[in-house]
Amino acid sequence: MTKDVIALTQRMPDPWAVLAGLLSGGPDKLVNATGEGAVVQLCDEQGRPLVSVEAPMLIQVEGEAERLLGATPPRVPYWWTEARATTGVPDAERLAGTFAGRLATLSDGSAWPPEMARSLGVVRTDGVSVAPAPAAAQPAVDVLTHSVAVIIMDRPVVAMTAWLSDAFRGAAAAERGLQIVTPPGTTLSPAVLANMPGWPSRWVVQDEREGYYDGLSGAVLRWQDGMFGTLVSPRATEEDPATPVAASYQEVTDTGERQLAVTFRTVHPADDRLVLGGALETVWRELTGEPPAGWGTAEPANLPWSPGRLTDVAHARSPEPTWFVVVGSPDRPGLATVRVRRTKTGVEEDITLAFGYGADEELPLEALHRTAETLVTRHHLRSMLVQLRKARRDLLVPPRFEGPGVPLGFVLGAEEVRNMPDDRARRTPLAEQPLRLGPKARPGYYYPLPGDPSDLSGWSDFEQLMRHLKGV
């Protein structure tokens, strides 16, 4: 198991503090640099990594250590430095803990998890060696087969960190799936869920009763043919695979918590004066009364909200697409993923956003129509879907069943309406007719839908609306 240890410090670790940390294994340990110098590694005698240390990251956003680690960090801004111990080497885990402990002591901070950083003494690793390449070629990967790369993680939240993002890209480039194995108490960040590839990639949850199961579907899994695959039932047929579902996955308690999910797409004319993020900020302000708190190209989100800086990053990476994560303040859980692409039609923003609410908190449903109007008239909205879900207020994805969202409303932007023949967008088969958005000469339309989480018939209305709009 790759063990992660993190130092959260008030001051940036200076070269002497980093050197003291790197001497955790004694002066004879080899030091290597990878990732264009962004990752420093302590290696064994053969040059294979025992511990990989990422460059310190300045966190300027409240609540990220609490959200992803359950830790209490120094006051913002503070520095986040990750160290990863290589699989199955206990001395490597102690080495990572001592590194983080020394860094925290010398730079005014703390280490997570605290029990890993109790000793500051030199860790003797004489004779220790690690797995040979290719498994050790990428420190984040624990098992590498012809079909998948497997990462075994022991963190409270699997987040879309920079190194996990690299693992996704590496697996895709090698035409492998990526399977993430976690203990039963771990949850998944929505940012990871948004980037999870299809089969054979999986979230694999350890379970004392079933062994392993898929955290997103509940299917019981077994290690077979070089990857975790579904357990074949004796009753399986071609028509009905009868895949067993783990009992742990079905243990659901209704707490009354809900999520308001908004998925939308905008297409802006390509222009040097274009500033991205305006549509997302509009939705955020309308539904919460405040702008987003922070953003980043990975988790933790480390930068204060700034559409201008976000635009600069996307522009510098163009024509390659850019992915961002955006978070809200701790008292109003909110998280969005943004994918920016340059296409023939312009600059596209595909945004998935969710806010969490407790059982006694009122949802801002009256603001939805106003939000849609602003997006259509000011932000080149193409389409938007709003859903209500029975799900956790903190937005984290548990390895338990959470019902699907139910549509509250659908919005069609002016450009989509203009390209639709006849009067199809204005006249629908639904009982409740659409509301016009924007001017008569170039309108968009808002289609109200039932949106009752206890009644999935709202999807029937939505599917009927989609068939009508597509002319099928």
Short mmCIF file of C-alpha atoms in Angstrom, two decimals:
data_model
loop_
_atom_site.label_atom_id
_atom_site.label_comp_id
_atom_site.label_asym_id
_atom_site.label_seq_id
_atom_site.Cartn_x
_atom_site.Cartn_y
_atom_site.Cartn_z
CA MET A 1 0.00 0.00 0.00
CA THR A 2 1.27 3.46 -0.89
CA LYS A 3 1.18 5.38 2.40
CA ASP A 4 0.67 9.12 2.18
CA VAL A 5 2.02 11.45 4.85
CA ILE A 6 1.43 15.21 4.64
CA ALA A 7 3.10 18.13 6.39
CA LEU A 8 0.88 21.21 6.90
CA THR A 9 3.16 24.11 7.85
CA GLN A 10 2.78 27.82 8.53
CA ARG A 11 6.07 28.63 6.84
CA MET A 12 7.34 27.42 3.47
CA PRO A 13 9.82 24.59 4.13
CA ASP A 14 13.21 26.15 3.43
CA PRO A 15 16.11 24.19 1.87
CA TRP A 16 17.56 23.36 5.31
CA ALA A 17 14.24 21.94 6.55
CA VAL A 18 13.87 19.86 3.37
CA LEU A 19 17.48 18.66 3.72
CA ALA A 20 16.84 17.65 7.34
CA GLY A 21 13.81 15.71 6.16
CA LEU A 22 15.73 14.03 3.35
CA LEU A 23 18.34 12.89 5.87
CA SER A 24 15.64 10.90 7.69
CA GLY A 25 17.16 7.71 6.35
CA GLY A 26 20.72 8.74 7.13
CA PRO A 27 23.34 10.45 4.95
CA ASP A 28 23.88 7.45 2.66
CA LYS A 29 20.43 7.41 1.07
CA LEU A 30 20.29 8.20 -2.65
CA VAL A 31 18.29 11.24 -3.76
CA ASN A 32 16.67 11.46 -7.17
CA ALA A 33 14.47 14.06 -8.89
CA THR A 34 11.64 13.33 -11.33
CA GLY A 35 8.71 15.20 -12.87
CA GLU A 36 10.98 18.00 -14.13
CA GLY A 37 12.25 18.50 -10.57
CA ALA A 38 8.77 18.68 -8.97
CA VAL A 39 9.23 15.34 -7.14
CA VAL A 40 12.23 14.38 -5.00
CA GLN A 41 12.78 10.72 -4.15
CA LEU A 42 14.73 8.90 -1.45
CA CYS A 43 15.97 5.69 -3.05
CA ASP A 44 17.48 2.34 -2.09
CA GLU A 45 20.92 1.16 -3.14
CA GLN A 46 19.64 0.29 -6.62
CA GLY A 47 18.15 3.74 -7.13
CA ARG A 48 14.54 2.60 -6.72
CA PRO A 49 12.26 4.99 -4.78
CA LEU A 50 11.45 4.43 -1.11
CA VAL A 51 9.75 7.78 -0.56
CA SER A 52 8.57 10.35 -3.12
CA VAL A 53 8.15 13.96 -1.98
CA GLU A 54 6.21 16.56 -3.97
CA ALA A 55 7.08 20.24 -4.08
CA PRO A 56 5.32 22.24 -1.31
CA MET A 57 2.00 23.81 -2.36
CA LEU A 58 0.75 27.09 -0.91
CA ILE A 59 -2.89 26.69 0.18
CA GLN A 60 -4.86 29.95 0.20
CA VAL A 61 -8.35 28.46 0.49
CA GLU A 62 -10.14 27.79 3.79
CA GLY A 63 -11.40 24.30 4.53
CA GLU A 64 -9.39 22.11 2.16
CA ALA A 65 -7.39 20.21 4.81
CA GLU A 66 -10.59 19.71 6.81
CA ARG A 67 -12.50 18.51 3.71
CA LEU A 68 -9.89 16.11 2.37
CA LEU A 69 -8.00 14.99 5.49
CA GLY A 70 -10.17 15.78 8.49
CA ALA A 71 -7.12 17.64 9.80
CA THR A 72 -6.80 21.04 11.47
CA PRO A 73 -4.20 23.03 9.53
CA PRO A 74 -2.42 26.29 10.38
CA ARG A 75 -4.27 29.47 9.47
CA VAL A 76 -4.49 30.31 5.75
CA PRO A 77 -2.16 30.64 3.91
CA TYR A 78 -0.18 27.52 4.77
CA TRP A 79 2.02 25.00 2.95
CA TRP A 80 0.99 21.46 2.00
CA THR A 81 3.85 18.99 1.36
CA GLU A 82 3.06 15.35 0.46
CA ALA A 83 5.34 12.35 0.90
CA ARG A 84 4.42 8.89 -0.42
CA ALA A 85 6.01 5.71 0.89
CA THR A 86 6.50 2.87 -1.57
CA THR A 87 4.30 -0.22 -1.38
CA GLY A 88 4.87 -2.91 1.21
CA VAL A 89 8.03 -1.49 2.81
CA PRO A 90 7.39 -0.70 6.52
CA ASP A 91 10.70 1.16 6.81
CA ALA A 92 9.65 3.33 3.88
CA GLU A 93 6.46 4.28 5.74
CA ARG A 94 8.47 5.22 8.82
CA LEU A 95 10.85 7.17 6.60
CA ALA A 96 7.96 9.17 5.12
CA GLY A 97 6.56 9.82 8.60
CA THR A 98 9.91 11.03 9.92
CA PHE A 99 10.36 13.27 6.89
CA ALA A 100 6.95 14.90 7.46
CA GLY A 101 7.53 15.15 11.21
CA ARG A 102 10.86 16.91 10.77
CA LEU A 103 9.38 19.25 8.19
CA ALA A 104 6.45 20.12 10.50
CA THR A 105 8.75 20.71 13.47
CA LEU A 106 11.13 22.98 11.58
CA SER A 107 8.44 24.92 9.68
CA ASP A 108 5.82 25.50 12.40
CA GLY A 109 3.11 23.03 11.59
CA SER A 110 1.76 19.52 12.00
CA ALA A 111 1.81 16.23 10.13
CA TRP A 112 -1.06 14.06 8.95
CA PRO A 113 -1.76 11.40 10.01
CA PRO A 114 -0.22 12.39 13.36
CA GLU A 115 0.60 8.83 14.40
CA MET A 116 2.92 8.50 11.39
CA ALA A 117 5.19 11.37 12.46
CA ARG A 118 5.91 10.71 16.13
CA SER A 119 9.60 9.93 15.69
CA LEU A 120 12.18 12.37 14.38
CA GLY A 121 15.11 9.94 14.61
CA VAL A 122 16.99 8.43 11.69
CA VAL A 123 15.18 5.43 10.16
CA ARG A 124 17.57 2.60 9.49
CA THR A 125 16.80 0.98 6.14
CA ASP A 126 19.93 -1.13 5.62
CA GLY A 127 19.25 -3.95 3.19
CA VAL A 128 15.76 -2.68 2.32
CA SER A 129 14.81 -2.93 -1.34
CA VAL A 130 11.62 -2.28 -3.25
CA ALA A 131 9.79 -3.74 -6.21
CA PRO A 132 11.64 -3.59 -9.52
CA ALA A 133 10.43 -1.62 -12.54
CA PRO A 134 7.95 -1.35 -14.12
CA ALA A 135 5.78 -1.43 -10.98
CA ALA A 136 8.08 1.00 -9.18
CA ALA A 137 8.51 3.22 -12.24
CA GLN A 138 5.51 5.30 -11.15
CA PRO A 139 5.49 5.53 -7.33
CA ALA A 140 1.73 6.01 -7.10
CA VAL A 141 1.06 2.62 -8.71
CA ASP A 142 1.11 -0.43 -6.43
CA VAL A 143 0.33 -3.21 -8.93
CA LEU A 144 0.75 -3.15 -12.68
CA THR A 145 -0.74 -5.82 -14.95
CA HIS A 146 -1.45 -6.11 -18.67
CA SER A 147 -5.00 -4.77 -18.06
CA VAL A 148 -4.88 -2.31 -15.17
CA ALA A 149 -2.79 -0.16 -12.87
CA VAL A 150 -3.85 -0.61 -9.24
CA ILE A 151 -3.46 2.05 -6.55
CA ILE A 152 -4.08 1.06 -2.92
CA MET A 153 -4.94 4.15 -0.86
CA ASP A 154 -5.46 4.65 2.87
CA ARG A 155 -6.86 8.19 3.08
CA PRO A 156 -10.24 9.39 4.41
CA VAL A 157 -11.00 10.96 1.02
CA VAL A 158 -9.66 9.92 -2.37
CA ALA A 159 -9.06 13.32 -3.97
CA MET A 160 -8.07 14.35 -7.49
CA THR A 161 -4.51 15.13 -6.47
CA ALA A 162 -1.82 16.00 -8.98
CA TRP A 163 -0.23 12.56 -8.63
CA LEU A 164 -3.55 10.73 -9.04
CA SER A 165 -4.21 12.81 -12.15
CA ASP A 166 -0.81 11.71 -13.47
CA ALA A 167 -1.75 8.10 -12.72
CA PHE A 168 -4.98 8.48 -14.72
CA ARG A 169 -3.05 9.91 -17.67
CA GLY A 170 -0.35 7.26 -17.44
CA ALA A 171 -2.88 4.43 -17.40
CA ALA A 172 -4.76 5.93 -20.35
CA ALA A 173 -1.55 6.36 -22.36
CA ALA A 174 -0.69 2.70 -21.72
CA GLU A 175 -4.27 1.68 -22.63
CA ARG A 176 -4.87 0.29 -19.15
CA GLY A 177 -7.67 0.82 -16.68
CA LEU A 178 -7.03 2.36 -13.25
CA GLN A 179 -8.41 0.61 -10.17
CA ILE A 180 -8.34 2.40 -6.80
CA VAL A 181 -8.52 0.13 -3.73
CA THR A 182 -9.56 1.67 -0.40
CA PRO A 183 -10.65 0.63 3.11
CA PRO A 184 -14.41 0.61 3.81
CA GLY A 185 -14.47 4.02 5.55
CA THR A 186 -13.01 5.96 2.63
CA THR A 187 -15.10 8.33 0.50
CA LEU A 188 -14.53 9.67 -3.00
CA SER A 189 -14.27 13.31 -4.01
CA PRO A 190 -16.76 14.27 -6.74
CA ALA A 191 -13.74 15.51 -8.70
CA VAL A 192 -12.39 11.94 -8.90
CA LEU A 193 -15.80 10.62 -9.87
CA ALA A 194 -15.97 13.17 -12.70
CA ASN A 195 -12.67 11.88 -14.12
CA MET A 196 -13.09 8.14 -13.54
CA PRO A 197 -12.75 6.32 -16.88
CA GLY A 198 -15.04 3.48 -17.87
CA TRP A 199 -14.39 -0.24 -17.54
CA PRO A 200 -12.05 -1.75 -16.41
CA SER A 201 -11.39 1.25 -14.15
CA ARG A 202 -13.10 0.89 -10.76
CA TRP A 203 -13.30 2.05 -7.18
CA VAL A 204 -12.62 -1.16 -5.24
CA VAL A 205 -13.72 -1.20 -1.58
CA GLN A 206 -12.35 -3.72 0.91
CA ASP A 207 -15.14 -5.47 2.82
CA GLU A 208 -14.91 -7.96 5.69
CA ARG A 209 -17.97 -9.88 4.52
CA GLU A 210 -17.58 -9.97 0.74
CA GLY A 211 -13.86 -9.37 0.31
CA TYR A 212 -14.16 -6.57 -2.25
CA TYR A 213 -16.95 -4.70 -3.99
CA ASP A 214 -17.37 -1.86 -6.46
CA GLY A 215 -17.95 1.36 -4.48
CA LEU A 216 -20.12 2.86 -7.23
CA SER A 217 -22.31 -0.12 -8.20
CA GLY A 218 -22.04 -2.47 -5.22
CA ALA A 219 -21.04 -5.44 -7.42
CA VAL A 220 -19.02 -8.05 -5.52
CA LEU A 221 -15.51 -8.29 -7.00
CA ARG A 222 -12.72 -10.84 -7.18
CA TRP A 223 -9.12 -10.57 -8.40
CA GLN A 224 -9.13 -12.51 -11.66
CA ASP A 225 -7.24 -12.33 -14.95
CA GLY A 226 -4.96 -9.58 -13.67
CA MET A 227 -7.64 -7.17 -12.40
CA PHE A 228 -10.65 -6.81 -10.10
CA GLY A 229 -13.71 -8.11 -11.95
CA THR A 230 -17.31 -8.88 -11.04
CA LEU A 231 -18.10 -12.15 -9.33
CA VAL A 232 -20.00 -14.47 -11.66
CA SER A 233 -23.18 -15.83 -10.14
CA PRO A 234 -24.06 -19.51 -10.63
CA ARG A 235 -27.49 -18.28 -11.79
CA ALA A 236 -26.03 -15.98 -14.45
CA THR A 237 -27.42 -16.08 -17.97
CA GLU A 238 -26.74 -13.99 -21.05
CA GLU A 239 -29.96 -12.07 -20.41
CA ASP A 240 -29.43 -11.71 -16.62
CA PRO A 241 -25.86 -11.69 -15.24
CA ALA A 242 -27.31 -11.84 -11.67
CA THR A 243 -24.24 -10.06 -10.30
CA PRO A 244 -24.19 -10.27 -6.48
CA VAL A 245 -24.40 -6.89 -4.68
CA ALA A 246 -22.52 -6.40 -1.41
CA ALA A 247 -24.67 -6.06 1.70
CA SER A 248 -22.51 -3.14 2.89
CA TYR A 249 -23.38 -1.20 -0.24
CA GLN A 250 -27.09 -1.61 0.47
CA GLU A 251 -26.93 -0.34 4.07
CA VAL A 252 -28.55 3.04 3.43
CA THR A 253 -29.83 5.52 6.02
CA ASP A 254 -31.95 8.50 4.97
CA THR A 255 -30.56 11.49 6.87
CA GLY A 256 -32.64 14.03 4.98
CA GLU A 257 -29.52 15.57 3.43
CA ARG A 258 -29.78 16.65 -0.20
CA GLN A 259 -27.70 17.93 -3.08
CA LEU A 260 -28.67 20.45 -5.73
CA ALA A 261 -26.77 19.50 -8.90
CA VAL A 262 -26.39 21.80 -11.91
CA THR A 263 -24.80 20.67 -15.17
CA PHE A 264 -24.41 23.17 -17.99
CA ARG A 265 -22.43 24.07 -21.09
CA THR A 266 -21.48 27.47 -22.50
CA VAL A 267 -19.81 28.28 -25.82
CA HIS A 268 -18.07 31.65 -26.08
CA PRO A 269 -16.78 33.28 -29.25
CA ALA A 270 -12.98 32.97 -29.31
CA ASP A 271 -11.70 36.42 -28.38
CA ASP A 272 -8.57 37.78 -26.73
CA ARG A 273 -10.82 39.65 -24.29
CA LEU A 274 -12.67 36.51 -23.17
CA VAL A 275 -12.68 35.85 -19.42
CA LEU A 276 -13.76 32.37 -18.35
CA GLY A 277 -15.56 31.42 -15.15
CA GLY A 278 -18.23 34.12 -15.35
CA ALA A 279 -21.08 31.68 -15.89
CA LEU A 280 -19.97 29.52 -12.96
CA GLU A 281 -19.63 32.54 -10.68
CA THR A 282 -23.10 33.72 -11.71
CA VAL A 283 -24.68 30.40 -10.72
CA TRP A 284 -22.70 30.31 -7.48
CA ARG A 285 -23.74 33.83 -6.46
CA GLU A 286 -27.39 33.30 -7.39
CA LEU A 287 -27.70 30.05 -5.44
CA THR A 288 -25.51 30.84 -2.40
CA GLY A 289 -25.21 34.63 -2.25
CA GLU A 290 -21.41 34.50 -2.52
CA PRO A 291 -18.74 33.68 -5.14
CA PRO A 292 -16.66 30.49 -5.15
CA ALA A 293 -13.92 30.39 -2.53
CA GLY A 294 -11.10 28.81 -4.50
CA TRP A 295 -9.92 26.85 -7.50
CA GLY A 296 -7.02 24.79 -8.79
CA THR A 297 -5.92 22.32 -11.43
CA ALA A 298 -5.98 19.53 -8.81
CA GLU A 299 -7.11 18.91 -5.24
CA PRO A 300 -6.60 20.49 -2.80
CA ALA A 301 -7.88 23.65 -4.49
CA ASN A 302 -5.14 26.07 -3.50
CA LEU A 303 -5.87 29.44 -5.16
CA PRO A 304 -8.42 32.13 -4.23
CA TRP A 305 -11.20 32.45 -6.77
CA SER A 306 -10.05 34.51 -9.77
CA PRO A 307 -11.65 34.21 -13.23
CA GLY A 308 -8.72 36.15 -14.67
CA ARG A 309 -6.06 33.73 -13.42
CA LEU A 310 -8.19 30.74 -14.41
CA THR A 311 -8.45 32.19 -17.93
CA ASP A 312 -4.68 32.71 -18.09
CA VAL A 313 -4.05 29.03 -17.30
CA ALA A 314 -6.56 27.83 -19.90
CA HIS A 315 -5.13 30.21 -22.51
CA ALA A 316 -1.56 29.05 -21.83
CA ARG A 317 -2.58 25.40 -22.30
CA SER A 318 -4.68 25.95 -25.43
CA PRO A 319 -5.34 24.22 -27.78
CA GLU A 320 -5.07 21.39 -25.24
CA PRO A 321 -8.13 21.12 -22.95
CA THR A 322 -7.86 22.25 -19.33
CA TRP A 323 -9.58 20.82 -16.27
CA PHE A 324 -10.26 22.78 -13.07
CA VAL A 325 -11.80 22.10 -9.67
CA VAL A 326 -13.67 24.93 -7.89
CA VAL A 327 -14.75 24.85 -4.24
CA GLY A 328 -16.97 26.89 -1.94
CA SER A 329 -16.64 28.10 1.63
CA PRO A 330 -16.76 25.54 4.48
CA ASP A 331 -20.22 26.67 5.69
CA ARG A 332 -21.81 26.11 2.28
CA PRO A 333 -20.42 22.93 0.70
CA GLY A 334 -20.03 23.40 -3.02
CA LEU A 335 -17.81 21.82 -5.64
CA ALA A 336 -17.59 22.20 -9.40
CA THR A 337 -15.48 20.63 -12.10
CA VAL A 338 -14.82 22.70 -15.22
CA ARG A 339 -13.46 21.44 -18.53
CA VAL A 340 -12.41 24.10 -21.04
CA ARG A 341 -11.91 23.18 -24.70
CA ARG A 342 -11.17 25.13 -27.87
CA THR A 343 -13.43 23.89 -30.68
CA LYS A 344 -14.54 25.04 -34.11
CA THR A 345 -17.55 26.77 -32.57
CA GLY A 346 -15.57 28.70 -29.95
CA VAL A 347 -14.38 28.17 -26.38
CA GLU A 348 -16.52 25.62 -24.53
CA GLU A 349 -16.97 25.35 -20.78
CA ASP A 350 -18.53 22.10 -19.55
CA ILE A 351 -19.42 22.54 -15.88
CA THR A 352 -20.75 20.12 -13.28
CA LEU A 353 -21.66 21.78 -9.99
CA ALA A 354 -23.26 20.60 -6.75
CA PHE A 355 -24.24 22.21 -3.43
CA GLY A 356 -25.04 20.27 -0.26
CA TYR A 357 -27.91 20.96 2.16
CA GLY A 358 -28.90 19.57 5.54
CA ALA A 359 -32.36 18.29 6.34
CA ASP A 360 -33.38 21.61 7.90
CA GLU A 361 -31.84 23.88 5.26
CA GLU A 362 -33.98 25.53 2.59
CA LEU A 363 -33.02 25.03 -1.04
CA PRO A 364 -32.83 28.16 -3.25
CA LEU A 365 -35.30 26.80 -5.79
CA GLU A 366 -36.85 30.22 -6.42
CA ALA A 367 -33.49 31.39 -7.84
CA LEU A 368 -33.31 28.79 -10.61
CA HIS A 369 -35.39 30.70 -13.16
CA ARG A 370 -33.45 33.91 -12.51
CA THR A 371 -30.16 32.03 -12.83
CA ALA A 372 -31.21 30.52 -16.15
CA GLU A 373 -32.24 33.95 -17.49
CA THR A 374 -28.83 35.42 -16.68
CA LEU A 375 -26.94 32.53 -18.25
CA VAL A 376 -28.96 32.73 -21.46
CA THR A 377 -28.72 36.50 -21.87
CA ARG A 378 -25.13 37.10 -20.68
CA HIS A 379 -23.07 33.92 -20.81
CA HIS A 380 -23.84 32.12 -24.11
CA LEU A 381 -25.57 29.18 -22.41
CA ARG A 382 -26.26 26.19 -24.66
CA SER A 383 -28.06 23.90 -22.20
CA MET A 384 -28.49 23.27 -18.49
CA LEU A 385 -29.97 20.49 -16.34
CA VAL A 386 -30.85 20.97 -12.66
CA GLN A 387 -31.38 17.93 -10.41
CA LEU A 388 -32.21 17.24 -6.78
CA ARG A 389 -30.64 14.22 -5.05
CA LYS A 390 -30.88 12.50 -1.71
CA ALA A 391 -27.18 12.54 -0.93
CA ARG A 392 -24.59 13.76 1.57
CA ARG A 393 -24.37 17.43 2.47
CA ASP A 394 -20.55 17.35 2.34
CA LEU A 395 -20.79 16.17 -1.31
CA LEU A 396 -18.40 13.25 -0.74
CA VAL A 397 -19.30 9.97 -2.44
CA PRO A 398 -19.65 7.05 0.03
CA PRO A 399 -19.31 3.36 -0.92
CA ARG A 400 -23.07 3.05 -0.40
CA PHE A 401 -26.09 3.34 -2.63
CA GLU A 402 -27.24 6.90 -3.29
CA GLY A 403 -30.29 7.28 -5.46
CA PRO A 404 -30.19 9.13 -8.76
CA GLY A 405 -31.12 12.77 -8.98
CA VAL A 406 -34.53 13.83 -10.18
CA PRO A 407 -34.78 16.64 -12.78
CA LEU A 408 -36.02 20.00 -11.49
CA GLY A 409 -35.63 21.87 -14.73
CA PHE A 410 -33.98 21.95 -18.15
CA VAL A 411 -32.80 25.05 -20.02
CA LEU A 412 -32.18 25.47 -23.73
CA GLY A 413 -30.02 28.40 -24.80
CA ALA A 414 -30.87 30.88 -27.54
CA GLU A 415 -28.42 29.40 -30.07
CA GLU A 416 -29.88 25.91 -29.62
CA VAL A 417 -33.41 27.28 -29.98
CA ARG A 418 -32.45 29.17 -33.15
CA ASN A 419 -31.09 25.99 -34.74
CA MET A 420 -34.25 24.04 -33.96
CA PRO A 421 -36.81 23.83 -36.81
CA ASP A 422 -40.41 24.97 -36.61
CA ASP A 423 -41.72 26.06 -33.22
CA ARG A 424 -40.56 22.90 -31.49
CA ALA A 425 -38.73 24.54 -28.57
CA ARG A 426 -41.77 26.62 -27.52
CA ARG A 427 -44.44 23.93 -27.86
CA THR A 428 -43.85 20.72 -25.88
CA PRO A 429 -45.95 17.69 -24.89
CA LEU A 430 -45.46 18.45 -21.17
CA ALA A 431 -48.33 19.68 -19.04
CA GLU A 432 -46.33 22.71 -17.92
CA GLN A 433 -45.21 24.85 -20.85
CA PRO A 434 -41.73 26.42 -21.02
CA LEU A 435 -40.88 29.90 -19.77
CA ARG A 436 -39.25 32.25 -22.24
CA LEU A 437 -35.79 33.59 -21.33
CA GLY A 438 -34.35 36.70 -22.93
CA PRO A 439 -35.76 38.81 -25.80
CA LYS A 440 -38.51 37.61 -28.13
CA ALA A 441 -36.21 37.93 -31.13
CA ARG A 442 -33.67 35.50 -29.67
CA PRO A 443 -35.19 33.56 -26.78
CA GLY A 444 -34.06 30.64 -24.69
CA TYR A 445 -36.50 28.44 -22.76
CA TYR A 446 -36.76 27.09 -19.22
CA TYR A 447 -38.67 23.80 -18.88
CA PRO A 448 -39.91 23.17 -15.30
CA LEU A 449 -39.94 19.50 -14.24
CA PRO A 450 -41.44 17.79 -11.15
CA GLY A 451 -38.19 17.28 -9.22
CA ASP A 452 -39.50 15.06 -6.39
CA PRO A 453 -36.60 12.87 -5.14
CA SER A 454 -39.04 10.24 -3.96
CA ASP A 455 -40.64 9.96 -7.41
CA LEU A 456 -38.41 8.95 -10.33
CA SER A 457 -41.22 9.59 -12.83
CA GLY A 458 -39.60 12.99 -13.41
CA TRP A 459 -37.12 11.19 -15.65
CA SER A 460 -39.98 10.04 -17.86
CA ASP A 461 -41.00 13.66 -18.39
CA PHE A 462 -37.39 14.60 -19.11
CA GLU A 463 -36.91 11.79 -21.61
CA GLN A 464 -40.19 12.74 -23.30
CA LEU A 465 -38.98 16.34 -23.53
CA MET A 466 -35.65 15.26 -25.04
CA ARG A 467 -37.34 13.09 -27.67
CA HIS A 468 -39.59 16.01 -28.60
CA LEU A 469 -36.71 18.50 -28.88
CA LYS A 470 -34.71 16.05 -31.02
CA GLY A 471 -37.71 15.39 -33.24
CA VAL A 472 -37.87 11.66 -32.60
#
